[in-house]
Every structure is written in C-alpha cells, then in structure tokens.
Short mmCIF file of C-alpha atoms and ligand atoms in Angstrom, two decimals:
data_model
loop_
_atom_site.label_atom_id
_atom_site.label_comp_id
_atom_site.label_asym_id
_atom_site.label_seq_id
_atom_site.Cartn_x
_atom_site.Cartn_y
_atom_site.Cartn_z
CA UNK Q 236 41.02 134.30 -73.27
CA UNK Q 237 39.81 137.20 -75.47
CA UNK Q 238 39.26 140.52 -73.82
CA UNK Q 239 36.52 142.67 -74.82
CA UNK Q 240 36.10 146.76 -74.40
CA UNK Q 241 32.42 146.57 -73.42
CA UNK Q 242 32.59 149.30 -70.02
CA UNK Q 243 34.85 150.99 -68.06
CA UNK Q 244 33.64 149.18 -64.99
CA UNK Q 245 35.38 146.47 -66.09
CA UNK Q 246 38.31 147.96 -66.02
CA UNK Q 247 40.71 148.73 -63.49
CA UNK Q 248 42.54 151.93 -62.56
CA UNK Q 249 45.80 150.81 -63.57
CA UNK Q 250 44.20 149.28 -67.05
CA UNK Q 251 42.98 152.35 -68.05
CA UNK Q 252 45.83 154.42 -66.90
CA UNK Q 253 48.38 152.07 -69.09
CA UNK Q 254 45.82 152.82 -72.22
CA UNK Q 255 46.32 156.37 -71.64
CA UNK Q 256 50.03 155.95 -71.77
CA UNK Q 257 49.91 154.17 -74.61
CA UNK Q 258 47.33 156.45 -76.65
CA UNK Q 259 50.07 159.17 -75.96
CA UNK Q 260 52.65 157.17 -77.08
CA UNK Q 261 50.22 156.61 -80.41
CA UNK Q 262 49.70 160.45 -80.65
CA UNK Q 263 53.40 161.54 -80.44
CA UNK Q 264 54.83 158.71 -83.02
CA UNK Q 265 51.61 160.06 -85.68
CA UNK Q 266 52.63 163.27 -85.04
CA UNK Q 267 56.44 162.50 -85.75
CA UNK Q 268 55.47 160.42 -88.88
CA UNK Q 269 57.02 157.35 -87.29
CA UNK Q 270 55.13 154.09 -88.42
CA UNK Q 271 52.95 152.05 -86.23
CA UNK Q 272 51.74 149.45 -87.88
CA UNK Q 273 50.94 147.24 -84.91
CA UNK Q 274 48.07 145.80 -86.36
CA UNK Q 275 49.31 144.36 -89.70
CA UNK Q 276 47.11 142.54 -91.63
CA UNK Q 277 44.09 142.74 -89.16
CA UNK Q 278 40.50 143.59 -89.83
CA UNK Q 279 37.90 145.05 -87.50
CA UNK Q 280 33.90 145.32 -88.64
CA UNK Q 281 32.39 148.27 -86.94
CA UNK Q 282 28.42 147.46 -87.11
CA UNK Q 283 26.86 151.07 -86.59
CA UNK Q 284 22.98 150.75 -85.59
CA UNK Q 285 23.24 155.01 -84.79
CA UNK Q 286 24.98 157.93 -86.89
CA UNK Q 287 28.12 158.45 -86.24
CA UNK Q 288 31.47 161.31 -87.49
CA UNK Q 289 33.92 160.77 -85.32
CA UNK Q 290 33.34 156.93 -83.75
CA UNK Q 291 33.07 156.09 -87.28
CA UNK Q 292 36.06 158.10 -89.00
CA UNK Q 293 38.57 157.38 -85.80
CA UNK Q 294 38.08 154.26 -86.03
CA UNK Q 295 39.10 153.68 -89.57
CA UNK Q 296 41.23 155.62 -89.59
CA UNK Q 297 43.25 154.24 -86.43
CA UNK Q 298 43.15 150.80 -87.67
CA UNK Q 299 44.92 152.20 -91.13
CA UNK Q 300 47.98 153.77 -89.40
CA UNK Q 301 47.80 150.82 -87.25
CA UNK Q 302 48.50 148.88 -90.53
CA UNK Q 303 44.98 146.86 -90.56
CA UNK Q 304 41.54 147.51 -92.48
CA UNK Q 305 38.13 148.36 -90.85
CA UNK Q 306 35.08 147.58 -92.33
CA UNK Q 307 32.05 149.99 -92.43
CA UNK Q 308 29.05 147.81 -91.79
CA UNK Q 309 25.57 149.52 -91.68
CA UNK Q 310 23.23 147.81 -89.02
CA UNK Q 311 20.38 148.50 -91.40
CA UNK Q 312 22.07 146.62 -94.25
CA UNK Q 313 23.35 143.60 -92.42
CA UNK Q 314 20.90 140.49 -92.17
CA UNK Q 315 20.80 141.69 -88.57
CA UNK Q 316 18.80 144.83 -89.39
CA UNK Q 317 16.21 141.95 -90.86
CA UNK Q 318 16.09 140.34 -88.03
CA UNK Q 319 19.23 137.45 -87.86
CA UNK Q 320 20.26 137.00 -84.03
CA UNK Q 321 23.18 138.71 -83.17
CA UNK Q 322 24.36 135.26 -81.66
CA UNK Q 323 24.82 134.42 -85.27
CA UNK Q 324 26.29 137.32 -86.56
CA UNK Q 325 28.58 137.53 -83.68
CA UNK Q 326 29.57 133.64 -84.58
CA UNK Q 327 29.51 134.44 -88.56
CA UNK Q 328 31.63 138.14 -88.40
CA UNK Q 329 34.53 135.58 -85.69
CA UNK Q 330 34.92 133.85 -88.49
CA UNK Q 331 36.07 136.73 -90.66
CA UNK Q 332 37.61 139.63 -88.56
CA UNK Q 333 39.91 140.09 -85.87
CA UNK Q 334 37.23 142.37 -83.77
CA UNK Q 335 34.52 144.53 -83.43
CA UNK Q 336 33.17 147.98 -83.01
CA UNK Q 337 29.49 148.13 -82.43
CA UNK Q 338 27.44 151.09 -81.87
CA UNK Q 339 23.89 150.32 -81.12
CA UNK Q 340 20.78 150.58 -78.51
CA UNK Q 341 20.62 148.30 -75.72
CA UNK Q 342 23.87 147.35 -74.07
CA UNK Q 343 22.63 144.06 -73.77
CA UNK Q 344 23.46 143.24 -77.22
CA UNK Q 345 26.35 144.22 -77.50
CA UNK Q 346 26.76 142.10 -74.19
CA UNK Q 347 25.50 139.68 -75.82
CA UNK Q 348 27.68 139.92 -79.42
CA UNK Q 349 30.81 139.67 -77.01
CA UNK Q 350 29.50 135.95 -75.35
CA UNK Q 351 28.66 135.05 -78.68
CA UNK Q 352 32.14 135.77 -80.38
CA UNK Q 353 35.72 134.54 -80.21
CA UNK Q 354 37.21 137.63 -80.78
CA UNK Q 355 37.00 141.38 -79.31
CA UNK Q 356 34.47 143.27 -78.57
CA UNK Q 357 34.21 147.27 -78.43
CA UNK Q 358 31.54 149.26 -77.52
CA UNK Q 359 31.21 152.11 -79.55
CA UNK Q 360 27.76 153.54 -77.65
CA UNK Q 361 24.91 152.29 -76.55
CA UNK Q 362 22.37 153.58 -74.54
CA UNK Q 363 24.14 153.08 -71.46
CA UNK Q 364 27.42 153.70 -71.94
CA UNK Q 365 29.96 155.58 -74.25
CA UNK Q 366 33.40 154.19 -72.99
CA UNK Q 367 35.43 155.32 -76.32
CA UNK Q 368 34.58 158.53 -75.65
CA UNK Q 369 35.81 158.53 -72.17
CA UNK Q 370 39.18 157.46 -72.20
CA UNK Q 371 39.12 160.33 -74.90
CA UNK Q 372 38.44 162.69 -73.00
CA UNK Q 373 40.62 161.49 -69.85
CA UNK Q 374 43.75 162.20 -72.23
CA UNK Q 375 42.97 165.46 -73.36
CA UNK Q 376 42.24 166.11 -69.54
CA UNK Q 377 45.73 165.03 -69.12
CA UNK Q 378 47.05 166.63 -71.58
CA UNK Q 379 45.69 170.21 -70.33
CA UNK Q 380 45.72 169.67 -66.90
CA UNK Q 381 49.19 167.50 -66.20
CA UNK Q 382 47.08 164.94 -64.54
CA UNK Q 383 43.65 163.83 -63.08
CA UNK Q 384 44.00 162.61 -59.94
CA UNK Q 385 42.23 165.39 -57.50
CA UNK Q 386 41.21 167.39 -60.02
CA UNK Q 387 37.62 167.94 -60.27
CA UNK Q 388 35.36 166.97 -63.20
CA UNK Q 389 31.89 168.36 -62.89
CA UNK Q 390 29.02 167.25 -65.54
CA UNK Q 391 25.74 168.83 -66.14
CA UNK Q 392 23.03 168.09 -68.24
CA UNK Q 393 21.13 164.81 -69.28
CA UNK Q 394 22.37 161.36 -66.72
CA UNK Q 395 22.91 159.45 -70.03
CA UNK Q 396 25.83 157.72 -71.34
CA UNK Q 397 27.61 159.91 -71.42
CA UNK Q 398 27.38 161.14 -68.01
CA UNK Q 399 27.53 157.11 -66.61
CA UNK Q 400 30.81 156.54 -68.52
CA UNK Q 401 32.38 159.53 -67.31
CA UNK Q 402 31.72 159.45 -63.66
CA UNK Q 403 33.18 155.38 -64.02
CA UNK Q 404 36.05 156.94 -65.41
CA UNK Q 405 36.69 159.68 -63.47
CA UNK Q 406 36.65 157.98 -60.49
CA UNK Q 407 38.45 155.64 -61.14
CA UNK Q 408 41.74 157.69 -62.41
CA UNK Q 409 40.82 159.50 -58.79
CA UNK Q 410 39.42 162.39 -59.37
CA UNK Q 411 35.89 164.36 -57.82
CA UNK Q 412 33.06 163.99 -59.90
CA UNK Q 413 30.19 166.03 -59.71
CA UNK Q 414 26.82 165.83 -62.15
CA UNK Q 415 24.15 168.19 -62.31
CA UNK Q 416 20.99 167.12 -63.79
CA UNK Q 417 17.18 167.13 -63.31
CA UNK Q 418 16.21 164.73 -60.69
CA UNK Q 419 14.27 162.34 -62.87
CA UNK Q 420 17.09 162.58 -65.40
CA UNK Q 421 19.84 161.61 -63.06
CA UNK Q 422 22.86 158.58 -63.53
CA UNK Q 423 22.54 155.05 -63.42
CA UNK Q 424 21.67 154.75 -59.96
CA UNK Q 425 24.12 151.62 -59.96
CA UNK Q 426 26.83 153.81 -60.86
CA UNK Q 427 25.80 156.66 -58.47
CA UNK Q 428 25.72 154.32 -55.86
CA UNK Q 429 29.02 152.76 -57.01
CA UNK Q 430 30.51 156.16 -56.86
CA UNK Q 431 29.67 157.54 -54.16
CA UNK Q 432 31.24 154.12 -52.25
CA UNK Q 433 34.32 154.09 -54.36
CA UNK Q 434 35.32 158.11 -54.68
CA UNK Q 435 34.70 162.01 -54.07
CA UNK Q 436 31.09 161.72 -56.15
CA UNK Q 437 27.95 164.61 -55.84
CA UNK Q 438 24.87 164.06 -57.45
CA UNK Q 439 22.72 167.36 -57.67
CA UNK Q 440 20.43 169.09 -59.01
CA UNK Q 441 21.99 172.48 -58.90
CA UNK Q 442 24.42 173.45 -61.40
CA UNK Q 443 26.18 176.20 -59.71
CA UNK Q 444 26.84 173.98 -57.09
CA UNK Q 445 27.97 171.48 -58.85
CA UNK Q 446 30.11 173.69 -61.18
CA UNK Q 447 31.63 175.07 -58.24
CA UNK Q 448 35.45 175.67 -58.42
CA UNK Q 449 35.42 172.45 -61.02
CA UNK Q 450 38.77 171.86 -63.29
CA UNK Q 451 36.89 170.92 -66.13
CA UNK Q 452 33.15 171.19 -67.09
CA UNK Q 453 31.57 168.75 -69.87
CA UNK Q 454 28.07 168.61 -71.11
CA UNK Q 455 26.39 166.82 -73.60
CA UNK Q 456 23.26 166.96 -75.81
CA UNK Q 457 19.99 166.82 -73.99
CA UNK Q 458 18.33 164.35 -76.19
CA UNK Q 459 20.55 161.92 -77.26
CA UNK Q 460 20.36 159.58 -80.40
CA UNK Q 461 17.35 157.39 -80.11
CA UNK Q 462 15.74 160.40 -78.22
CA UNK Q 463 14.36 162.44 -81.26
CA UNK Q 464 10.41 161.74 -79.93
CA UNK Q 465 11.27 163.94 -76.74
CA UNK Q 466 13.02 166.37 -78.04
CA UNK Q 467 10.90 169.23 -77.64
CA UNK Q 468 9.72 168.30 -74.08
CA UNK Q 469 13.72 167.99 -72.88
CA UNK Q 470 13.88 171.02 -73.95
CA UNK Q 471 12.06 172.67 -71.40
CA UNK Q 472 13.26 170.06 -69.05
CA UNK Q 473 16.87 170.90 -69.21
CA UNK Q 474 16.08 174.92 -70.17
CA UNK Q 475 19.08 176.14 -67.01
CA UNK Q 476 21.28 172.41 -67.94
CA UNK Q 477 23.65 175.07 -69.86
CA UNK Q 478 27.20 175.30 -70.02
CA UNK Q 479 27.23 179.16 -70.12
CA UNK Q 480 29.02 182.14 -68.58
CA UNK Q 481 27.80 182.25 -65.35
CA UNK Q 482 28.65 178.51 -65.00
CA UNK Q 483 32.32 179.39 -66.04
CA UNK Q 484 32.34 181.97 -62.70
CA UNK Q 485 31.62 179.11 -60.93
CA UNK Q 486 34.08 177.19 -61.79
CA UNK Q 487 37.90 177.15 -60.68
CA UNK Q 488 39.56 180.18 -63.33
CA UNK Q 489 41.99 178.35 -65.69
CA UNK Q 490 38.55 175.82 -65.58
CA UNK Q 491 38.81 173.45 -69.44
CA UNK Q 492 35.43 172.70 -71.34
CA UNK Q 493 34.84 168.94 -73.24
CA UNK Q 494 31.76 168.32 -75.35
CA UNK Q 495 31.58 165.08 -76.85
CA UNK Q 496 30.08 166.28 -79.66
CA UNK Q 497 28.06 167.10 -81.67
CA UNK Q 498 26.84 170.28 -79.51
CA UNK Q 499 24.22 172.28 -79.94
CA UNK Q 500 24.73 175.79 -79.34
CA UNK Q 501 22.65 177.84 -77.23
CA UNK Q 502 20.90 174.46 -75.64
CA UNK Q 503 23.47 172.39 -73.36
CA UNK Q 504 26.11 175.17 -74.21
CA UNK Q 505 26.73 178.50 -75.36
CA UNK Q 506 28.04 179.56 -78.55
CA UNK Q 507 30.12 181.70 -76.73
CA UNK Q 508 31.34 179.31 -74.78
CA UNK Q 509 32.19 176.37 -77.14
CA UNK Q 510 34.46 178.82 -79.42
CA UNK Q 511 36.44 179.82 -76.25
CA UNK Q 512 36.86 176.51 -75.33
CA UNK Q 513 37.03 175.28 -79.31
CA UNK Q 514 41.06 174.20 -78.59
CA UNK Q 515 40.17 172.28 -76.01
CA UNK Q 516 37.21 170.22 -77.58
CA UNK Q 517 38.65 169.88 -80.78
CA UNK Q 518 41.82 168.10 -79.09
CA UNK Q 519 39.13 166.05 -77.53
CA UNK Q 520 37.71 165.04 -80.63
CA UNK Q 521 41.51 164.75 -82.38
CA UNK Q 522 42.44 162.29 -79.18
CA UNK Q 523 39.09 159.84 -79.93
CA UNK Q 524 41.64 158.34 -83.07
CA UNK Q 525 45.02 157.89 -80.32
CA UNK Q 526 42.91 156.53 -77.23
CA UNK Q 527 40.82 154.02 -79.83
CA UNK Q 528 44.19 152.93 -81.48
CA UNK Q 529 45.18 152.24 -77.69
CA UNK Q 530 42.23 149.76 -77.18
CA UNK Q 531 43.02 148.47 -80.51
CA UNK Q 532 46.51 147.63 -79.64
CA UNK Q 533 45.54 146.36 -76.25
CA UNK Q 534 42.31 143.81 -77.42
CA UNK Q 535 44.06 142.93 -80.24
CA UNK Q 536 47.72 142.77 -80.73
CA UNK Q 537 48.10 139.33 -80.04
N1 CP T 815 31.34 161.79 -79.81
C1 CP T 815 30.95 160.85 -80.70
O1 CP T 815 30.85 159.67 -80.41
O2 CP T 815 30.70 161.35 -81.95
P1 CP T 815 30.01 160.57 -83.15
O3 CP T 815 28.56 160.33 -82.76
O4 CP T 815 30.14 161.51 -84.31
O5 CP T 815 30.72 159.27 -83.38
N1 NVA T 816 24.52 161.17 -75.61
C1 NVA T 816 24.80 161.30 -77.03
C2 NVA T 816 26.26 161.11 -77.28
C3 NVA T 816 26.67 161.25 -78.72
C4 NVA T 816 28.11 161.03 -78.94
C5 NVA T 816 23.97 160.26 -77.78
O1 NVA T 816 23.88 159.12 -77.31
O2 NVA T 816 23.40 160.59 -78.83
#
C-alpha cells in the first residue's frame, strides 16, 4: 500500500526517529559530495495554493540530489484553481508523477488528494498542520542539543500549525512541551488533549512560565498565511507573545531559538534575539532540504 506524509500523528515514535537518522545520513553524504541519487528517474508535483521560499526551494532541490525532478505547479494556474475537484486532479497528477507536495488551506483536501491518489502524499502546510517543518526542526534540535528526549521545548505565540505539529512531534520523540498563547488562540484542543494523555504537555497563558528553564524556545508569526484580514487586530492580541530578552532569562542558559520562518522582527521576536540565535535558525532552515529528502526516500523509494 502507498504511504502518505499527511501528519505526524500518524506516525510513530520510532518512524520519525528512523527519518531523523536518515535525514542525517542525507546531510553528511551532501556535505561530503558523495552522490545520492536514490530517487532516479522520479518526479514529484508540488501544487502550492500559499507562498512559499523554503518548502518550495527544499523541495526541488532535494529531489535533484536525490537524482529525480520536481515540478513547480501553481494552485492558481492548475484547472484546480478554476474549480476541477481535487479527486480528479489527484487521479490525473497518479497518472504522471511518482508523488506529491501540496501546500494549501484546509487539511481536508489534502486528506482528500491522498484517498484520491495511488501514489504519495506530503503535506507541505495547511492550516492545521506543518509536519515538514517539524521533523526540521527536531534535527537541528538534535543536532545542538545531542538529543530530545527530556529536553524541554517551550512554544509561544499563535496555537496554529505550527504550534499543533510541534507539540505532536515533540512528544512523541519524548520530550516536555510547553505553549504559551492567548487563551482563545490556543492548540487544537484534540492535540492538547492528546498531549497531555500521552506526555509532559502545559498549556498556558503565561509566557514566563512557560519559558521557564526551557532547552529550546520557538515562535512563529502571529498571523499566519491566509490570516492577512486580522492582522492588525493580532497584533494587539499577541502584543507580550515575544520571543525577547527577558524570555531568554527564563529559560535554561545554553537555551537554542527556532523560527520557522519568515520572522518578523520586533513582533513574535526580537531583532536582537533572532541574530543571536541566527546559527541556530539558519541550520533549521538548511535541515528543511535533509529531513524532506528523508520523507522522500521513505514514501517513495520503492
Ligand atoms: N518555514 C516555511 O515553511 O517556509 P516557507 O513558507 O518559505 O516555505
Ligand atoms: N504559521 C505560518 C507558518 C509559515 C511557514 C503560516 O501558516 O503562514
């Protein structure tokens, strides 16, 4: 049977833990120019419905040293920006590619493209979720901190998808996760529920206490793509959400800073802060090409 990359839920501890260790082994055989090319001759569509730097660029990027081809496919080009089911396209693109990237809106579509086609399925954002990213930022967590089980991952700022993805993730390599955001801006409550049953999880809406002693802080932007409409009132809604120095006393003292990006400086996070931390999330964003290769490789080697 096919296997798709739709959420992290869906994964298990050990699955994601083996596409870390594989991403690595990605990253250190680019890095010593040794070929990879465990893709050959495969091609995978990535339909973007949102913007998109890095999704877009790792992705085709991976699937070239992986020895394949990606194709850019604009939502508001395809038939499907004129209205053609995505039943069809999912059943029309099968027909052509080896898999698919899709960054859109509702995660029910791209729920639905993965029923509706034969081969795999990644979720490149939606609304809900932002899976990618995660296993991203899991690595370079690794990678910093020599390991994440125990260690504690504390989030503040807007419960989107980024903030659902993450706390899935972190729990499930083990370690505490703690989000602070505005209480009618919180998590899926599925999730927080689902948390709180399966791991060390804090919802609050205190970001001192939730920063408090924390291994690694992350925030993200507080209106997110799809969002522009409310900008101005989130705002004022998140005005304290900020990733700034007296958050960084809070935390534990060798304390690492991810940002998905793109940040904006001086809202979720300080400029201040970002270029201190700059290593950190720019090996985040680097890692987004090695843990998507990973995926790759896993949905679609055979
Ligand atoms: N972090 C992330 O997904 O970036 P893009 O929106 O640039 O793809
Ligand atoms: N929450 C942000 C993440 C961007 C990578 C958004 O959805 O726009």
């Amino acid at each position: 049977m096919k296997k798709d990359f739709l959420l992290l839920s869906h994964y298990s501890r050990e699955e994601i833990l083996s596409l870390l260790a594989l991403a690595s082994e990605l990253k250190a055989q680019k890095r010593e120019g040794k070929p990879h090319r465990l893709l050959e001759g495969k091609t995978l569509g990535m339909i973007f419905e949102k913007s998109s730097t890095r999704t877009r660029v790792s992705f085709e990027v991976g699937m070239y040293d992986l020895g394949g081809s990606a194709l850019f496919l604009s939502g508001a080009d395809l038939q499907l920006g004129r209205g053609e089911p995505i039943e069809d396209t999912a059943r029309v693109l099968s027909r052509y590619l080896d898999g698919i990237m899709i960054r859109t809106f509702a995660q029910e579509k791209v729920e639905r493209l993965a029923q509706y086609a034969t081969i795999p399925v990644i979720n490149g954002l939606t609304d809900f979720a932002h899976p990618c990213q995660v296993v991203a930022d899991l690595l370079t967590i690794q990678e910093h901190k020599g390991g994440l089980e125990g260690k504690t991952l504390c989030y503040v700022g807007d419960g989107n998808n980024m903030a659902n993805s993450l706390i899935v993730g972190g729990i499930k390599v083990g370690m505490k996760v703690r989000t602070a955001c505005p209480a009618a801006y919180r998590p899926d409550p599925g999730i927080m529920a689902w948390a709180q049953a399966a791991g060390d999880y804090l919802c609050t809406e205190d970001v001192l206490e939730a920063a408090a002693g924390a291994d690694v802080l992350y925030t993200d932007v507080w209106a997110s793509m799809g969002q522009e409409a409310e900008a101005e009132a989130r705002m004022r809604i998140f005005a304290g959400y900020q990733i700034n120095s007296a958050v960084m006393r809070a935390a534990a003292p060798d304390a690492m800073v991810l940002h998905c990006l793109p940040a904006h400086r001086g809202e979720e996070i300080t400029a201040e802060v970002l270029e201190a931390h700059e290593g950190e999330i720019f090996d985040e964003a680097e890692n987004r090409l090695h843990a998507q290769k990973a995926i790759m490789v896993h949905l679609m080697r055979f």
